[in-house]
Amino acid sequence: MQDNATEVTAAGIARLAGVGRAAVSNWRRRHADFPRPVGGTETSPSFALAEVESWLRKQGKLAEVPLRERVWQQLSGHPEGPVTALTHAGCLLLLIHDRPTVWLEVSAGSDERLSEMLPGALREVFTPRFGPEAAMSTPPAVSTLPAVNSPDAVNTVNTADAVDAADVVNPAPPASGVHTPSAVNTHPAVHLPTGPELLPSTPLLRGVAELAAELGARQTFEFLLGRHLDANPRQYTLTPADLAALMADLAGPARTVLDPACGTGALLRAAVGRPDQELYAQDSAPELAALTTLRLALQTWSTVRGAVGDSLRADAHPRLRADAVLCHPPFNERNWGHDELAYDPRWEYGFPARTESELAWVQHALARLKDGGAGVLLMPPAAASRRSGRRIRADLLRRGALRAVIALPLGAAPPYNIPLHLWVLRRPEKAPAQPEVLLVDVGQFAGEGRGGPDWRAVREAVLDAWQAFGRPGRFAERPGLARALPVIELLDDDVDLAPARHLPPPTAADGAEQLTAVREHLGETLRLTADLTPPRADAAHPARWPLTTIGELARGGALMLRTGGNGGHARVPVLTDHDVLFGADPSGTLPESEEEAVLTEPGDVVVPVLGGGSVARVIDAATGGAALGRNLVLLRPDPAALDPWFLAGFLRGTANNRQASSYASTATRLDVRRLQLPRLPLDEQRRYGERFRVLDEFERALRHAGRLGEQLVRGMYDGLTDGTVAPD
């Protein structure tokens, strides 16, 4: 049954029909029977999905709407909004995941019957999974119990500070050394939807169930959630999967794990590893808390306790003592509760200044850890050196609570233009006799442009240093990378913990020998560059070739055109637009997706569509097999009709790019289908292609020489200034 209330935008129509948005605009102008807008705005109208689907099919532009696309359009055009639709879909998928036969019974009959029976079926799943509070049909009212974390009994708390009925009714066996919380969480992240709430969603839910039969419940939710996040990139701050995995590894195996600012749940997902785990999540955004709780429940059979509320002001788990706390807190928050939380017992290491919200999160994490428990927090670099936080940093060091500060490369996580830090915490069981702190800087593993760091190198370097630091004996210093420093050496007026300030430069280890090797390599590259320098250009009359476009060649079968952006099932290197622009190896990542990734093959030509540059890259054997990233178009020429180097060379023409680019917004966008090629015989194409190939080789040699030159200059400056290189 199609939901007539579901709306779709022009971009959605373009996706359904496999065309550009310009084609949809043309249809609206040229066809009087094109469906009229039913919502949206004058500049961004929306249309009834059922009417659009019928029109496309009547025009022969759509044989059948793909199931995934139909479900997504129903979700994104839901009358109550996509978040409500996604939450209802997650509830249903959890029922299918846990009790598939119950869904078969409930779904038989009309939509009205489905909406009436579904809440009762969901209750049977919610109670064991999320606790009895989540099985209530309406969100609970705010409690007026005295605050657990405030010495002033007159103050009241948000409901997040009451006793968790789930732990009272069905207490879980506590792990060794773990105090199971006995506080009521009266603001659970997920609550049981009522029949009237579910009724508008019933067409969507039937489609979701059909998709789950094809993909599986977990994969269906990941697909829909991933689409929602991609469609609203500015609303959510995501923690990259590689960074989340590194943070979970630093914390180590844990039975109870808390993320007090859970966002979309990346950190808790990375920590999942055993069936008897207990996962605790909280977020101040109700939609994120609900979606993350459902996401975790679909991924694992572990106990999941999600809550809504600001963890600093309204802690949902005040008596939890977890094995591990993982957190990507909000940065630079002035309104974090400084005035009302002045006497909070969590400030064991000092009351944070108004400008030190991150140090409030650090102490919140330590307060929720059992003795010996580990915490890993993503922190802005300023938190390691701001004078307003020096006393708290000093006390964290003296008492052994701060075990490591790790400087990450640029581009590790948003904001991507700042090299963020990881703080590794340990709740001290006793004060160490001679405390040390590990300082690590892996900034050298930053990728070129915005392609992201070399995560494999980052992971190996960080975990190797952390594991060596934990072993008995003296830590072997690693110049430019890692150093274990006695705390006493840091307890000055600034207590500056920025790793770069305390690590010896890498040239201190092999100094002149390394620079000599770089110099020799540079000399070889410069000689190669000289050999590859193009010969003198002879003047010629402008050619008047007959021209064709990429769009015409694609329609005629001379080449295949594909766009990137899906991660697929397997984790493979991802070629990003910045890899193409800077001539770098594949360096990106994409979230796993049920949609197949576009994999490159030798001979393909890849073109970035943003930025206004005249760039095209021919894929070689070393790059083949990488997934195509976002904002890239892949052209796969038929070798019997097109030479790939000829194709790439003419696509790089400045005039060609200008006529095919759109300048309607702040970002120049290239319409690859409008790029032009001369119609030439294959033998003539190969003559041009060979010249273009040699030019590309010359360009790569120049780029490599530039990098070596920068490395040599920087090394000489460092060597001369630290005394490891003699001036003559």
XYZ file of C-alpha atoms in Angstrom:
728
model
C 0.000 0.000 0.000
C 1.433 3.371 -1.024
C 1.236 6.258 1.435
C -0.344 9.196 -0.386
C 0.922 11.554 2.321
C 4.562 10.764 1.549
C 6.259 13.650 -0.205
C 9.384 13.735 -2.345
C 11.580 16.627 -3.454
C 12.955 17.286 -6.928
C 16.254 15.719 -5.854
C 14.357 12.608 -4.766
C 12.549 12.435 -8.108
C 15.898 12.692 -9.889
C 17.241 9.814 -7.811
C 14.161 7.704 -8.539
C 14.487 8.188 -12.290
C 18.288 8.115 -12.423
C 18.595 11.597 -13.948
C 19.910 14.998 -12.950
C 17.826 17.664 -11.235
C 17.874 19.726 -14.412
C 15.892 16.970 -16.149
C 13.197 17.166 -13.461
C 12.954 20.943 -13.981
C 12.549 20.372 -17.727
C 9.761 17.839 -17.145
C 7.884 20.332 -14.970
C 8.061 22.974 -17.711
C 7.353 20.734 -20.698
C 4.657 18.387 -19.365
C 1.339 19.908 -18.321
C 0.354 16.689 -16.547
C 3.425 16.626 -14.304
C 2.251 16.365 -10.650
C 1.643 19.664 -8.889
C 3.579 20.522 -5.709
C 1.818 19.547 -2.496
C 4.223 21.134 -0.027
C 7.647 22.641 0.505
C 8.473 26.140 -0.673
C 8.379 27.951 -3.985
C 12.106 27.416 -4.484
C 12.134 23.877 -3.082
C 8.712 22.297 -3.674
C 7.729 18.776 -2.670
C 5.434 16.374 -4.516
C 3.253 13.397 -3.593
C 5.387 10.286 -4.048
C 2.477 8.174 -5.304
C 1.626 10.750 -8.008
C 5.263 11.084 -9.068
C 5.709 7.327 -9.227
C 2.584 6.955 -11.366
C 3.642 9.752 -13.738
C 7.154 8.361 -14.189
C 5.799 4.909 -14.939
C 3.241 6.295 -17.427
C 5.996 8.208 -19.218
C 8.153 5.077 -19.428
C 10.818 6.715 -17.322
C 10.425 4.259 -14.480
C 9.628 0.577 -14.752
C 9.518 0.011 -11.007
C 10.720 2.034 -8.035
C 13.565 0.120 -6.337
C 12.473 -1.099 -2.915
C 15.260 0.737 -1.098
C 14.417 3.993 -2.846
C 10.697 3.630 -2.185
C 11.280 3.001 1.530
C 13.717 5.900 1.771
C 11.317 8.285 0.060
C 8.524 7.186 2.389
C 10.790 7.801 5.375
C 12.179 11.160 4.246
C 8.692 12.401 3.319
C 6.942 11.156 6.462
C 4.314 13.667 7.696
C 5.824 13.642 11.206
C 9.370 14.080 9.909
C 12.194 11.660 9.069
C 13.419 11.266 12.673
C 10.023 10.032 13.873
C 9.793 7.756 10.853
C 13.293 6.396 11.451
C 12.514 5.784 15.119
C 9.323 3.883 14.260
C 11.277 1.895 11.666
C 13.929 1.058 14.273
C 11.303 -0.163 16.726
C 9.800 -2.426 14.089
C 13.202 -3.742 13.006
C 14.019 -4.618 16.614
C 10.790 -6.619 16.795
C 11.684 -8.408 13.544
C 15.216 -8.983 14.824
C 14.145 -10.396 18.203
C 10.764 -11.995 17.413
C 10.223 -12.385 13.668
C 7.199 -14.688 13.995
C 5.357 -12.090 16.080
C 5.684 -9.568 13.245
C 4.144 -12.025 10.790
C 1.105 -12.346 13.038
C 0.775 -8.608 13.752
C 1.188 -7.501 10.134
C -1.702 -9.601 8.798
C -4.748 -7.490 8.046
C -5.385 -3.786 7.705
C -3.166 -0.866 8.667
C -5.561 -0.021 11.489
C -5.200 -3.520 12.959
C -1.419 -3.307 12.597
C -1.212 0.003 14.461
C -3.447 -1.349 17.249
C -1.510 -4.593 17.789
C 2.030 -3.356 17.266
C 2.458 -1.486 20.616
C 1.669 -4.653 22.576
C 4.156 -6.672 20.530
C 6.807 -3.992 20.954
C 6.269 -3.941 24.727
C 7.339 -7.585 24.904
C 10.636 -6.612 23.265
C 11.219 -3.259 24.969
C 10.927 -4.529 28.546
C 13.813 -7.037 28.415
C 15.897 -4.896 26.074
C 15.533 -1.394 27.514
C 13.813 -1.853 30.865
C 10.219 -1.258 31.983
C 10.512 2.538 31.781
C 10.959 2.331 27.992
C 7.850 0.147 27.705
C 5.611 3.013 28.828
C 3.347 4.370 26.098
C 4.202 7.999 26.902
C 7.412 9.656 28.114
C 7.477 9.769 31.936
C 6.882 12.976 33.813
C 9.736 14.850 35.472
C 10.618 13.594 38.926
C 10.904 15.842 41.954
C 13.178 13.582 44.000
C 16.085 15.272 45.808
C 19.187 15.513 43.685
C 21.519 12.570 44.097
C 24.597 14.553 43.068
C 23.856 17.746 44.957
C 24.453 18.390 48.665
C 21.474 20.706 48.679
C 18.363 18.569 49.318
C 16.121 21.509 48.421
C 17.243 21.304 44.798
C 15.431 18.910 42.502
C 16.742 16.940 39.570
C 15.727 16.058 36.109
C 14.217 12.600 35.963
C 17.538 11.238 34.810
C 18.692 11.249 38.452
C 16.108 8.809 39.876
C 16.482 4.969 40.590
C 16.629 2.751 37.455
C 13.608 0.497 37.766
C 15.141 -1.940 35.301
C 17.951 -2.650 37.740
C 15.546 -2.909 40.673
C 13.076 -5.268 38.971
C 15.626 -7.362 37.065
C 19.022 -6.684 38.628
C 21.895 -7.811 36.440
C 24.705 -9.722 38.158
C 27.449 -7.190 38.848
C 30.876 -7.696 37.371
C 33.773 -7.987 39.741
C 34.476 -4.570 41.172
C 31.519 -2.960 39.386
C 28.745 -1.297 41.296
C 25.545 -1.898 39.357
C 23.531 1.327 39.192
C 20.428 1.522 41.283
C 19.264 4.874 40.037
C 16.009 5.326 38.210
C 16.341 6.516 34.606
C 12.943 8.099 34.065
C 13.955 9.651 30.768
C 14.695 6.560 28.649
C 15.858 7.279 25.129
C 13.191 5.079 23.525
C 9.571 4.955 24.615
C 6.767 2.748 23.348
C 4.841 4.428 20.484
C 1.048 4.333 20.697
C -1.322 3.039 18.041
C -2.387 6.528 16.851
C 1.289 7.536 16.625
C 2.082 4.463 14.526
C -0.909 4.675 12.156
C 0.647 7.233 9.729
C 3.779 5.060 9.624
C 2.125 1.757 8.714
C 2.819 1.948 4.926
C 6.438 2.758 5.737
C 6.665 -0.087 8.258
C 5.401 -2.628 5.733
C 8.049 -1.453 3.275
C 10.723 -1.577 5.977
C 9.747 -5.155 6.833
C 9.956 -6.092 3.162
C 13.413 -4.525 2.936
C 14.491 -6.321 6.122
C 13.526 -9.639 4.540
C 15.956 -8.788 1.755
C 18.821 -7.204 3.708
C 18.356 -8.195 7.350
C 17.058 -6.016 10.193
C 20.396 -4.516 11.278
C 21.538 -3.785 7.729
C 18.211 -2.146 6.905
C 18.467 0.224 9.856
C 22.103 1.043 9.017
C 21.091 1.831 5.442
C 18.242 4.137 6.466
C 20.228 5.818 9.245
C 23.209 6.314 6.930
C 20.983 7.927 4.304
C 19.487 10.224 6.946
C 22.919 11.289 8.224
C 24.185 11.897 4.689
C 21.102 13.993 3.913
C 21.655 16.193 7.001
C 25.449 16.530 7.325
C 25.356 19.844 9.193
C 23.052 18.601 11.935
C 25.340 15.891 13.278
C 28.965 15.720 14.376
C 30.139 12.214 13.556
C 33.046 10.330 15.104
C 34.906 8.512 12.293
C 34.871 4.720 12.600
C 38.684 4.416 12.569
C 39.011 6.900 15.422
C 36.262 5.171 17.392
C 38.041 1.815 16.985
C 41.315 3.333 18.223
C 39.609 4.819 21.300
C 37.959 1.487 22.118
C 41.309 -0.304 21.804
C 42.983 2.188 24.148
C 40.272 1.584 26.749
C 40.648 -2.178 26.419
C 38.062 -4.960 26.844
C 35.206 -3.877 29.082
C 31.995 -5.427 30.381
C 30.277 -2.141 31.219
C 30.818 0.809 28.868
C 29.387 4.332 29.115
C 29.243 7.097 26.528
C 27.713 10.179 28.205
C 27.528 12.148 24.909
C 26.732 9.266 22.590
C 25.744 11.082 19.379
C 25.133 8.427 16.724
C 26.741 5.681 18.817
C 30.043 5.202 16.956
C 32.088 4.791 20.149
C 29.795 2.256 21.789
C 29.530 0.305 18.540
C 33.330 0.115 18.435
C 33.386 -1.190 22.025
C 30.971 -4.070 21.373
C 32.830 -7.330 21.770
C 31.188 -9.701 24.236
C 27.610 -10.949 24.792
C 27.455 -10.125 28.511
C 28.240 -6.433 28.001
C 26.175 -3.583 29.412
C 26.122 -0.474 27.265
C 25.038 2.880 28.717
C 24.339 5.832 26.436
C 23.096 9.348 27.049
C 22.649 12.384 24.835
C 20.948 15.729 25.252
C 19.346 15.401 21.796
C 16.305 13.093 22.142
C 16.425 11.943 18.516
C 20.096 10.945 18.748
C 19.589 9.125 22.031
C 16.665 7.141 20.572
C 18.354 6.278 17.283
C 21.589 5.250 19.004
C 19.771 3.048 21.513
C 17.933 1.265 18.712
C 21.114 1.019 16.657
C 23.015 -0.636 19.514
C 20.153 -3.009 20.303
C 20.095 -4.158 16.683
C 23.855 -4.702 16.643
C 24.265 -6.663 19.860
C 22.341 -8.800 22.333
C 23.991 -6.872 25.161
C 21.953 -4.860 27.648
C 21.424 -1.334 26.311
C 20.390 1.529 28.570
C 19.873 4.754 26.638
C 18.782 8.022 28.221
C 17.898 11.565 27.208
C 19.460 14.510 28.991
C 22.573 16.604 29.466
C 24.983 14.315 31.323
C 26.584 17.191 33.228
C 23.311 18.723 34.449
C 21.104 15.608 34.552
C 23.217 12.490 34.822
C 21.074 9.447 34.004
C 23.511 6.992 35.590
C 24.752 8.694 38.780
C 25.689 5.478 40.576
C 27.228 3.625 37.653
C 30.822 2.462 38.044
C 31.826 1.335 34.568
C 34.836 -0.540 33.283
C 35.260 2.015 30.493
C 34.013 5.455 29.481
C 34.351 6.589 25.870
C 33.339 10.122 24.976
C 33.463 12.692 22.182
C 32.118 15.645 24.189
C 30.947 18.978 22.790
C 33.808 21.485 22.615
C 34.006 25.062 23.867
C 30.640 25.074 25.637
C 30.199 28.125 27.877
C 26.741 27.155 29.096
C 27.640 23.733 30.503
C 26.256 24.288 34.017
C 29.076 26.204 35.698
C 26.794 28.219 37.984
C 24.396 25.497 39.157
C 27.023 22.739 39.564
C 29.510 24.611 41.742
C 29.315 22.090 44.627
C 28.946 18.926 42.577
C 30.951 16.030 44.088
C 32.234 15.049 40.649
C 34.764 17.911 40.752
C 37.261 15.760 42.644
C 40.215 17.353 40.873
C 39.026 20.953 41.028
C 36.045 23.064 39.964
C 36.327 23.716 36.188
C 36.325 27.308 34.996
C 33.442 28.475 32.836
C 35.732 28.185 29.787
C 36.830 24.636 30.670
C 33.784 22.555 29.797
C 36.042 19.771 28.524
C 37.627 19.375 31.974
C 34.119 19.004 33.392
C 33.578 16.088 30.994
C 36.939 14.583 32.012
C 35.933 14.596 35.666
C 32.452 13.296 34.859
C 34.099 10.352 33.075
C 36.390 9.646 36.055
C 33.427 9.809 38.444
C 31.616 7.112 36.446
C 34.586 4.707 36.357
C 35.279 1.918 38.816
C 38.722 1.904 40.449
C 41.184 0.950 37.745
C 38.634 1.662 34.981
C 39.769 3.339 31.769
C 38.404 6.414 30.015
C 39.287 7.794 26.580
C 38.065 11.252 25.563
C 38.492 13.216 22.354
C 39.665 16.698 23.340
C 40.491 20.010 21.648
C 44.237 20.759 21.808
C 43.630 23.953 23.807
C 42.494 21.849 26.797
C 46.096 20.673 27.219
C 47.544 24.150 27.607
C 44.939 26.779 28.642
C 46.077 28.499 31.830
C 42.560 28.401 33.273
C 42.790 24.613 33.485
C 46.345 24.221 34.774
C 45.409 23.388 38.394
C 43.024 20.601 37.361
C 45.610 19.226 34.910
C 48.214 19.272 37.656
C 45.997 17.325 40.063
C 45.083 14.802 37.354
C 48.807 14.219 36.829
C 49.793 14.034 40.515
C 47.163 11.445 41.316
C 47.821 9.333 38.239
C 44.376 9.869 36.697
C 45.707 11.183 33.373
C 47.838 8.471 31.794
C 48.413 9.676 28.228
C 47.891 12.619 25.876
C 47.943 11.700 22.188
C 48.074 14.374 19.474
C 46.177 13.157 16.404
C 46.874 14.210 12.797
C 44.893 16.906 11.035
C 41.676 15.569 9.596
C 41.167 12.844 12.213
C 37.718 14.127 13.255
C 35.606 17.275 12.992
C 36.615 20.066 13.126
C 39.032 18.729 10.504
C 41.285 21.792 10.481
C 42.424 21.225 14.090
C 44.776 18.425 15.267
C 42.684 17.020 18.129
C 43.970 15.132 21.173
C 43.029 11.912 22.913
C 43.220 11.848 26.705
C 43.574 8.404 28.238
C 42.330 8.301 31.839
C 42.552 5.717 34.589
C 40.632 6.031 37.835
C 43.450 5.609 40.366
C 43.150 2.807 42.911
C 46.012 4.409 44.836
C 48.391 7.300 44.237
C 51.427 6.158 42.186
C 54.840 6.503 43.840
C 56.527 8.049 40.791
C 53.789 8.961 38.300
C 54.576 9.285 34.611
C 52.471 10.365 31.650
C 52.811 9.154 28.072
C 52.966 11.851 25.406
C 52.443 10.776 21.793
C 52.322 12.842 18.586
C 51.215 11.068 15.402
C 50.690 14.243 13.399
C 53.249 13.010 10.863
C 50.667 10.529 9.565
C 48.302 13.207 8.257
C 47.058 12.618 4.723
C 47.510 15.084 1.915
C 44.652 17.539 1.458
C 41.530 16.418 3.321
C 41.796 12.744 2.462
C 42.203 11.826 6.127
C 45.115 10.380 8.087
C 46.914 7.116 7.429
C 44.816 5.304 10.035
C 46.783 2.081 9.840
C 50.019 3.902 10.703
C 48.272 5.977 13.397
C 46.783 2.880 15.002
C 50.032 0.906 14.980
C 52.105 3.779 16.379
C 49.642 4.712 19.148
C 48.844 1.185 20.334
C 52.500 0.105 20.206
C 53.519 3.071 22.377
C 50.573 2.581 24.776
C 51.260 -1.124 25.249
C 54.985 -0.507 25.784
C 54.133 2.187 28.340
C 52.034 -0.325 30.281
C 54.815 -2.914 30.512
C 57.245 -2.968 33.456
C 60.559 -1.234 32.961
C 61.654 2.048 31.439
C 59.816 3.248 28.332
C 62.142 3.548 25.328
C 61.885 7.086 23.968
C 60.831 7.422 20.327
C 62.049 10.763 18.947
C 59.317 12.730 17.269
C 56.701 10.145 18.240
C 56.435 9.131 21.912
C 57.977 9.821 25.299
C 57.137 8.889 28.886
C 57.699 11.933 31.048
C 57.873 12.072 34.853
C 54.953 14.144 36.110
C 57.269 16.341 38.182
C 58.782 17.736 34.970
C 55.375 19.029 33.873
C 54.294 20.673 37.116
C 55.402 24.210 36.285
C 53.333 27.394 36.059
C 51.655 26.289 32.816
C 51.304 22.486 33.153
C 51.337 22.395 29.361
C 50.596 18.857 28.138
C 50.827 19.467 24.373
C 52.981 16.520 23.181
C 54.798 18.566 20.534
C 56.305 20.762 23.271
C 57.984 17.847 25.005
C 58.994 15.392 22.277
C 62.520 15.535 20.824
C 62.470 16.077 17.047
C 62.826 12.980 14.881
C 66.121 14.251 13.446
C 67.744 13.752 16.861
C 67.916 10.000 16.214
C 69.537 9.808 12.771
C 69.948 13.507 11.883
C 72.515 13.993 9.137
C 72.245 10.419 7.787
C 68.514 10.769 7.121
C 68.976 14.178 5.503
C 71.712 12.786 3.273
C 69.332 10.056 2.073
C 66.604 12.634 1.384
C 69.092 14.788 -0.541
C 70.210 11.868 -2.706
C 66.594 10.903 -3.408
C 65.821 14.505 -4.339
C 68.773 14.585 -6.728
C 67.567 11.426 -8.480
C 64.048 12.827 -8.760
C 65.290 16.139 -10.176
C 67.344 14.295 -12.817
C 64.269 12.268 -13.754
C 62.199 15.461 -13.899
C 64.726 17.055 -16.242
C 64.583 14.008 -18.527
C 60.783 14.159 -18.570
C 60.582 17.883 -19.327
C 58.385 18.296 -22.414
C 60.160 19.320 -25.638
C 59.790 22.795 -27.065
C 56.201 23.472 -28.124
C 55.863 24.119 -31.862
C 53.200 26.549 -32.992
C 50.234 25.164 -34.900
C 46.969 26.464 -36.320
C 43.945 25.927 -34.030
C 42.323 22.583 -34.825
C 38.684 22.432 -35.962
C 37.669 18.944 -34.905
C 34.111 17.662 -34.860
C 33.170 17.409 -31.179
C 31.083 15.072 -29.065
C 30.208 15.103 -25.353
C 30.708 12.594 -22.556
C 26.921 12.286 -22.302
C 26.658 11.320 -25.972
C 29.504 8.818 -25.657
C 27.830 7.254 -22.600
C 24.505 6.930 -24.426
C 26.277 5.378 -27.399
C 28.085 2.791 -25.273
C 31.617 4.114 -25.879
C 32.074 4.529 -22.154
C 30.297 3.814 -18.870
C 29.698 6.599 -16.351
C 29.415 5.925 -12.585
C 29.316 8.136 -9.471
C 30.881 7.225 -6.123
C 29.916 7.515 -2.468
C 28.906 4.060 -1.169
C 31.084 1.938 1.095
C 29.694 -1.499 0.231
C 30.090 -4.589 2.413
C 33.891 -4.996 2.441
C 36.315 -2.420 3.832
C 38.585 -1.405 0.937
C 40.723 1.715 0.391
C 38.672 4.648 -0.838
C 39.872 7.043 -3.520
C 38.777 10.544 -2.474
C 38.501 13.701 -4.542
C 41.524 15.081 -2.708
C 43.546 11.963 -3.541
C 42.804 12.705 -7.191
C 43.618 16.400 -6.878
C 46.932 15.782 -5.070
C 47.985 12.625 -6.905
C 47.947 10.613 -3.657
C 47.172 6.967 -2.952
C 43.633 6.044 -1.816
C 43.325 7.383 1.726
C 39.637 7.799 2.547
C 36.968 5.762 4.261
C 33.237 5.360 3.749
C 30.644 3.900 6.107
C 29.614 0.347 5.336
C 26.553 0.243 3.109
C 24.287 -2.345 1.596
C 24.669 -0.532 -1.724
C 27.557 -1.866 -3.776
C 30.682 0.281 -3.885
C 32.005 1.397 -7.281
C 35.440 -0.215 -7.574
C 38.043 1.255 -9.910
C 39.828 -0.737 -12.605
C 43.076 0.011 -14.496
C 42.243 2.216 -17.468
C 39.361 4.013 -15.758
C 39.370 7.819 -15.768
C 38.275 9.543 -12.550
C 37.133 13.191 -12.493
C 36.361 15.376 -9.408
C 33.157 17.379 -9.803
C 33.784 20.060 -7.149
C 36.432 22.750 -6.839
C 36.708 24.152 -10.331
C 40.051 22.467 -11.146
C 40.908 20.857 -14.486
C 41.888 17.422 -13.201
C 41.426 13.876 -14.461
C 43.280 10.783 -13.298
C 43.880 7.526 -15.144
C 43.701 4.569 -12.777
C 46.776 2.323 -12.838
C 47.340 -1.194 -11.487
C 48.426 0.136 -8.069
C 45.221 2.145 -7.587
C 42.812 -0.346 -9.178
C 40.381 -2.012 -6.798
C 39.852 1.092 -4.635
C 36.296 2.237 -3.949
C 35.184 5.470 -5.593
C 34.611 8.225 -3.033
C 32.137 11.083 -2.934
C 32.205 13.942 -5.453
C 33.945 11.757 -8.039
C 32.747 10.486 -11.410
C 34.265 7.393 -12.994
C 34.470 6.992 -16.757
C 35.208 3.485 -18.032
C 36.014 3.748 -21.766
C 35.536 0.918 -24.216
C 39.156 0.251 -25.308
C 37.957 -0.453 -28.848
C 36.505 3.068 -29.081
C 38.450 5.340 -26.700
C 42.026 5.609 -25.469
C 41.977 6.401 -21.689
C 44.927 8.825 -21.804
C 43.400 10.658 -24.760
C 40.140 10.881 -22.792
C 41.833 12.151 -19.597
C 44.009 14.648 -21.441
C 41.202 16.408 -23.292
C 39.043 16.460 -20.152
C 41.749 18.578 -18.491
C 41.486 21.419 -20.982
C 40.729 24.703 -19.200
C 38.215 25.918 -21.793
C 36.518 22.520 -21.761
C 36.057 22.672 -17.980
C 34.765 26.235 -18.032
C 31.979 25.484 -20.510
C 30.916 22.402 -18.530
C 30.934 23.998 -15.073
C 28.155 25.604 -13.057
C 28.903 28.830 -11.189
C 25.466 29.288 -9.630
C 26.669 28.746 -6.046
C 29.772 29.345 -3.961
C 31.196 25.965 -5.027
C 31.915 25.424 -8.717
C 30.418 22.135 -9.878
C 31.433 20.282 -13.009
C 28.794 18.579 -15.161
C 30.918 15.751 -16.556
C 28.320 14.856 -19.201
C 28.870 18.256 -20.861
C 32.653 17.841 -21.233
C 33.673 17.623 -24.876
C 36.017 15.384 -26.888
C 37.133 15.600 -30.510
C 36.013 12.773 -32.772
C 39.322 11.192 -33.830
C 40.327 7.738 -35.090
C 41.731 5.404 -32.443
C 45.282 5.587 -33.843
C 45.215 9.396 -33.633
C 43.784 9.171 -30.108
C 46.740 7.024 -29.082
C 49.227 9.583 -30.448
C 47.678 12.256 -28.247
C 47.267 9.783 -25.378
C 50.983 8.964 -25.308
C 51.840 12.664 -25.101
C 49.335 13.151 -22.289
C 50.760 10.114 -20.431
C 54.307 11.552 -20.547
C 52.974 14.906 -19.310
C 51.287 13.145 -16.393
C 54.543 11.381 -15.507
C 56.365 14.722 -15.581
C 53.702 16.279 -13.338
C 53.998 13.454 -10.781
C 57.794 13.775 -10.746
C 57.498 17.529 -10.110
C 55.052 16.911 -7.259
C 57.348 14.294 -5.692
C 60.367 16.582 -6.011
C 58.451 19.344 -4.261
C 57.633 17.074 -1.316
C 61.245 15.921 -1.007
C 62.452 19.514 -1.202
C 60.130 20.563 1.622
C 61.303 17.598 3.711
C 64.967 18.463 3.137
C 64.491 22.150 3.977
C 62.547 21.401 7.160
C 65.076 18.765 8.216
C 67.983 21.150 7.677
C 66.324 23.875 9.736
C 65.567 21.415 12.538
C 69.014 19.827 12.437
C 70.837 23.162 12.493
C 68.708 24.528 15.315
C 68.897 21.432 17.560
C 72.613 20.826 16.977
C 72.376 17.482 15.172
C 73.652 18.976 11.875
C 76.925 20.925 11.645
C 76.784 24.318 9.880
C 79.739 23.457 7.603
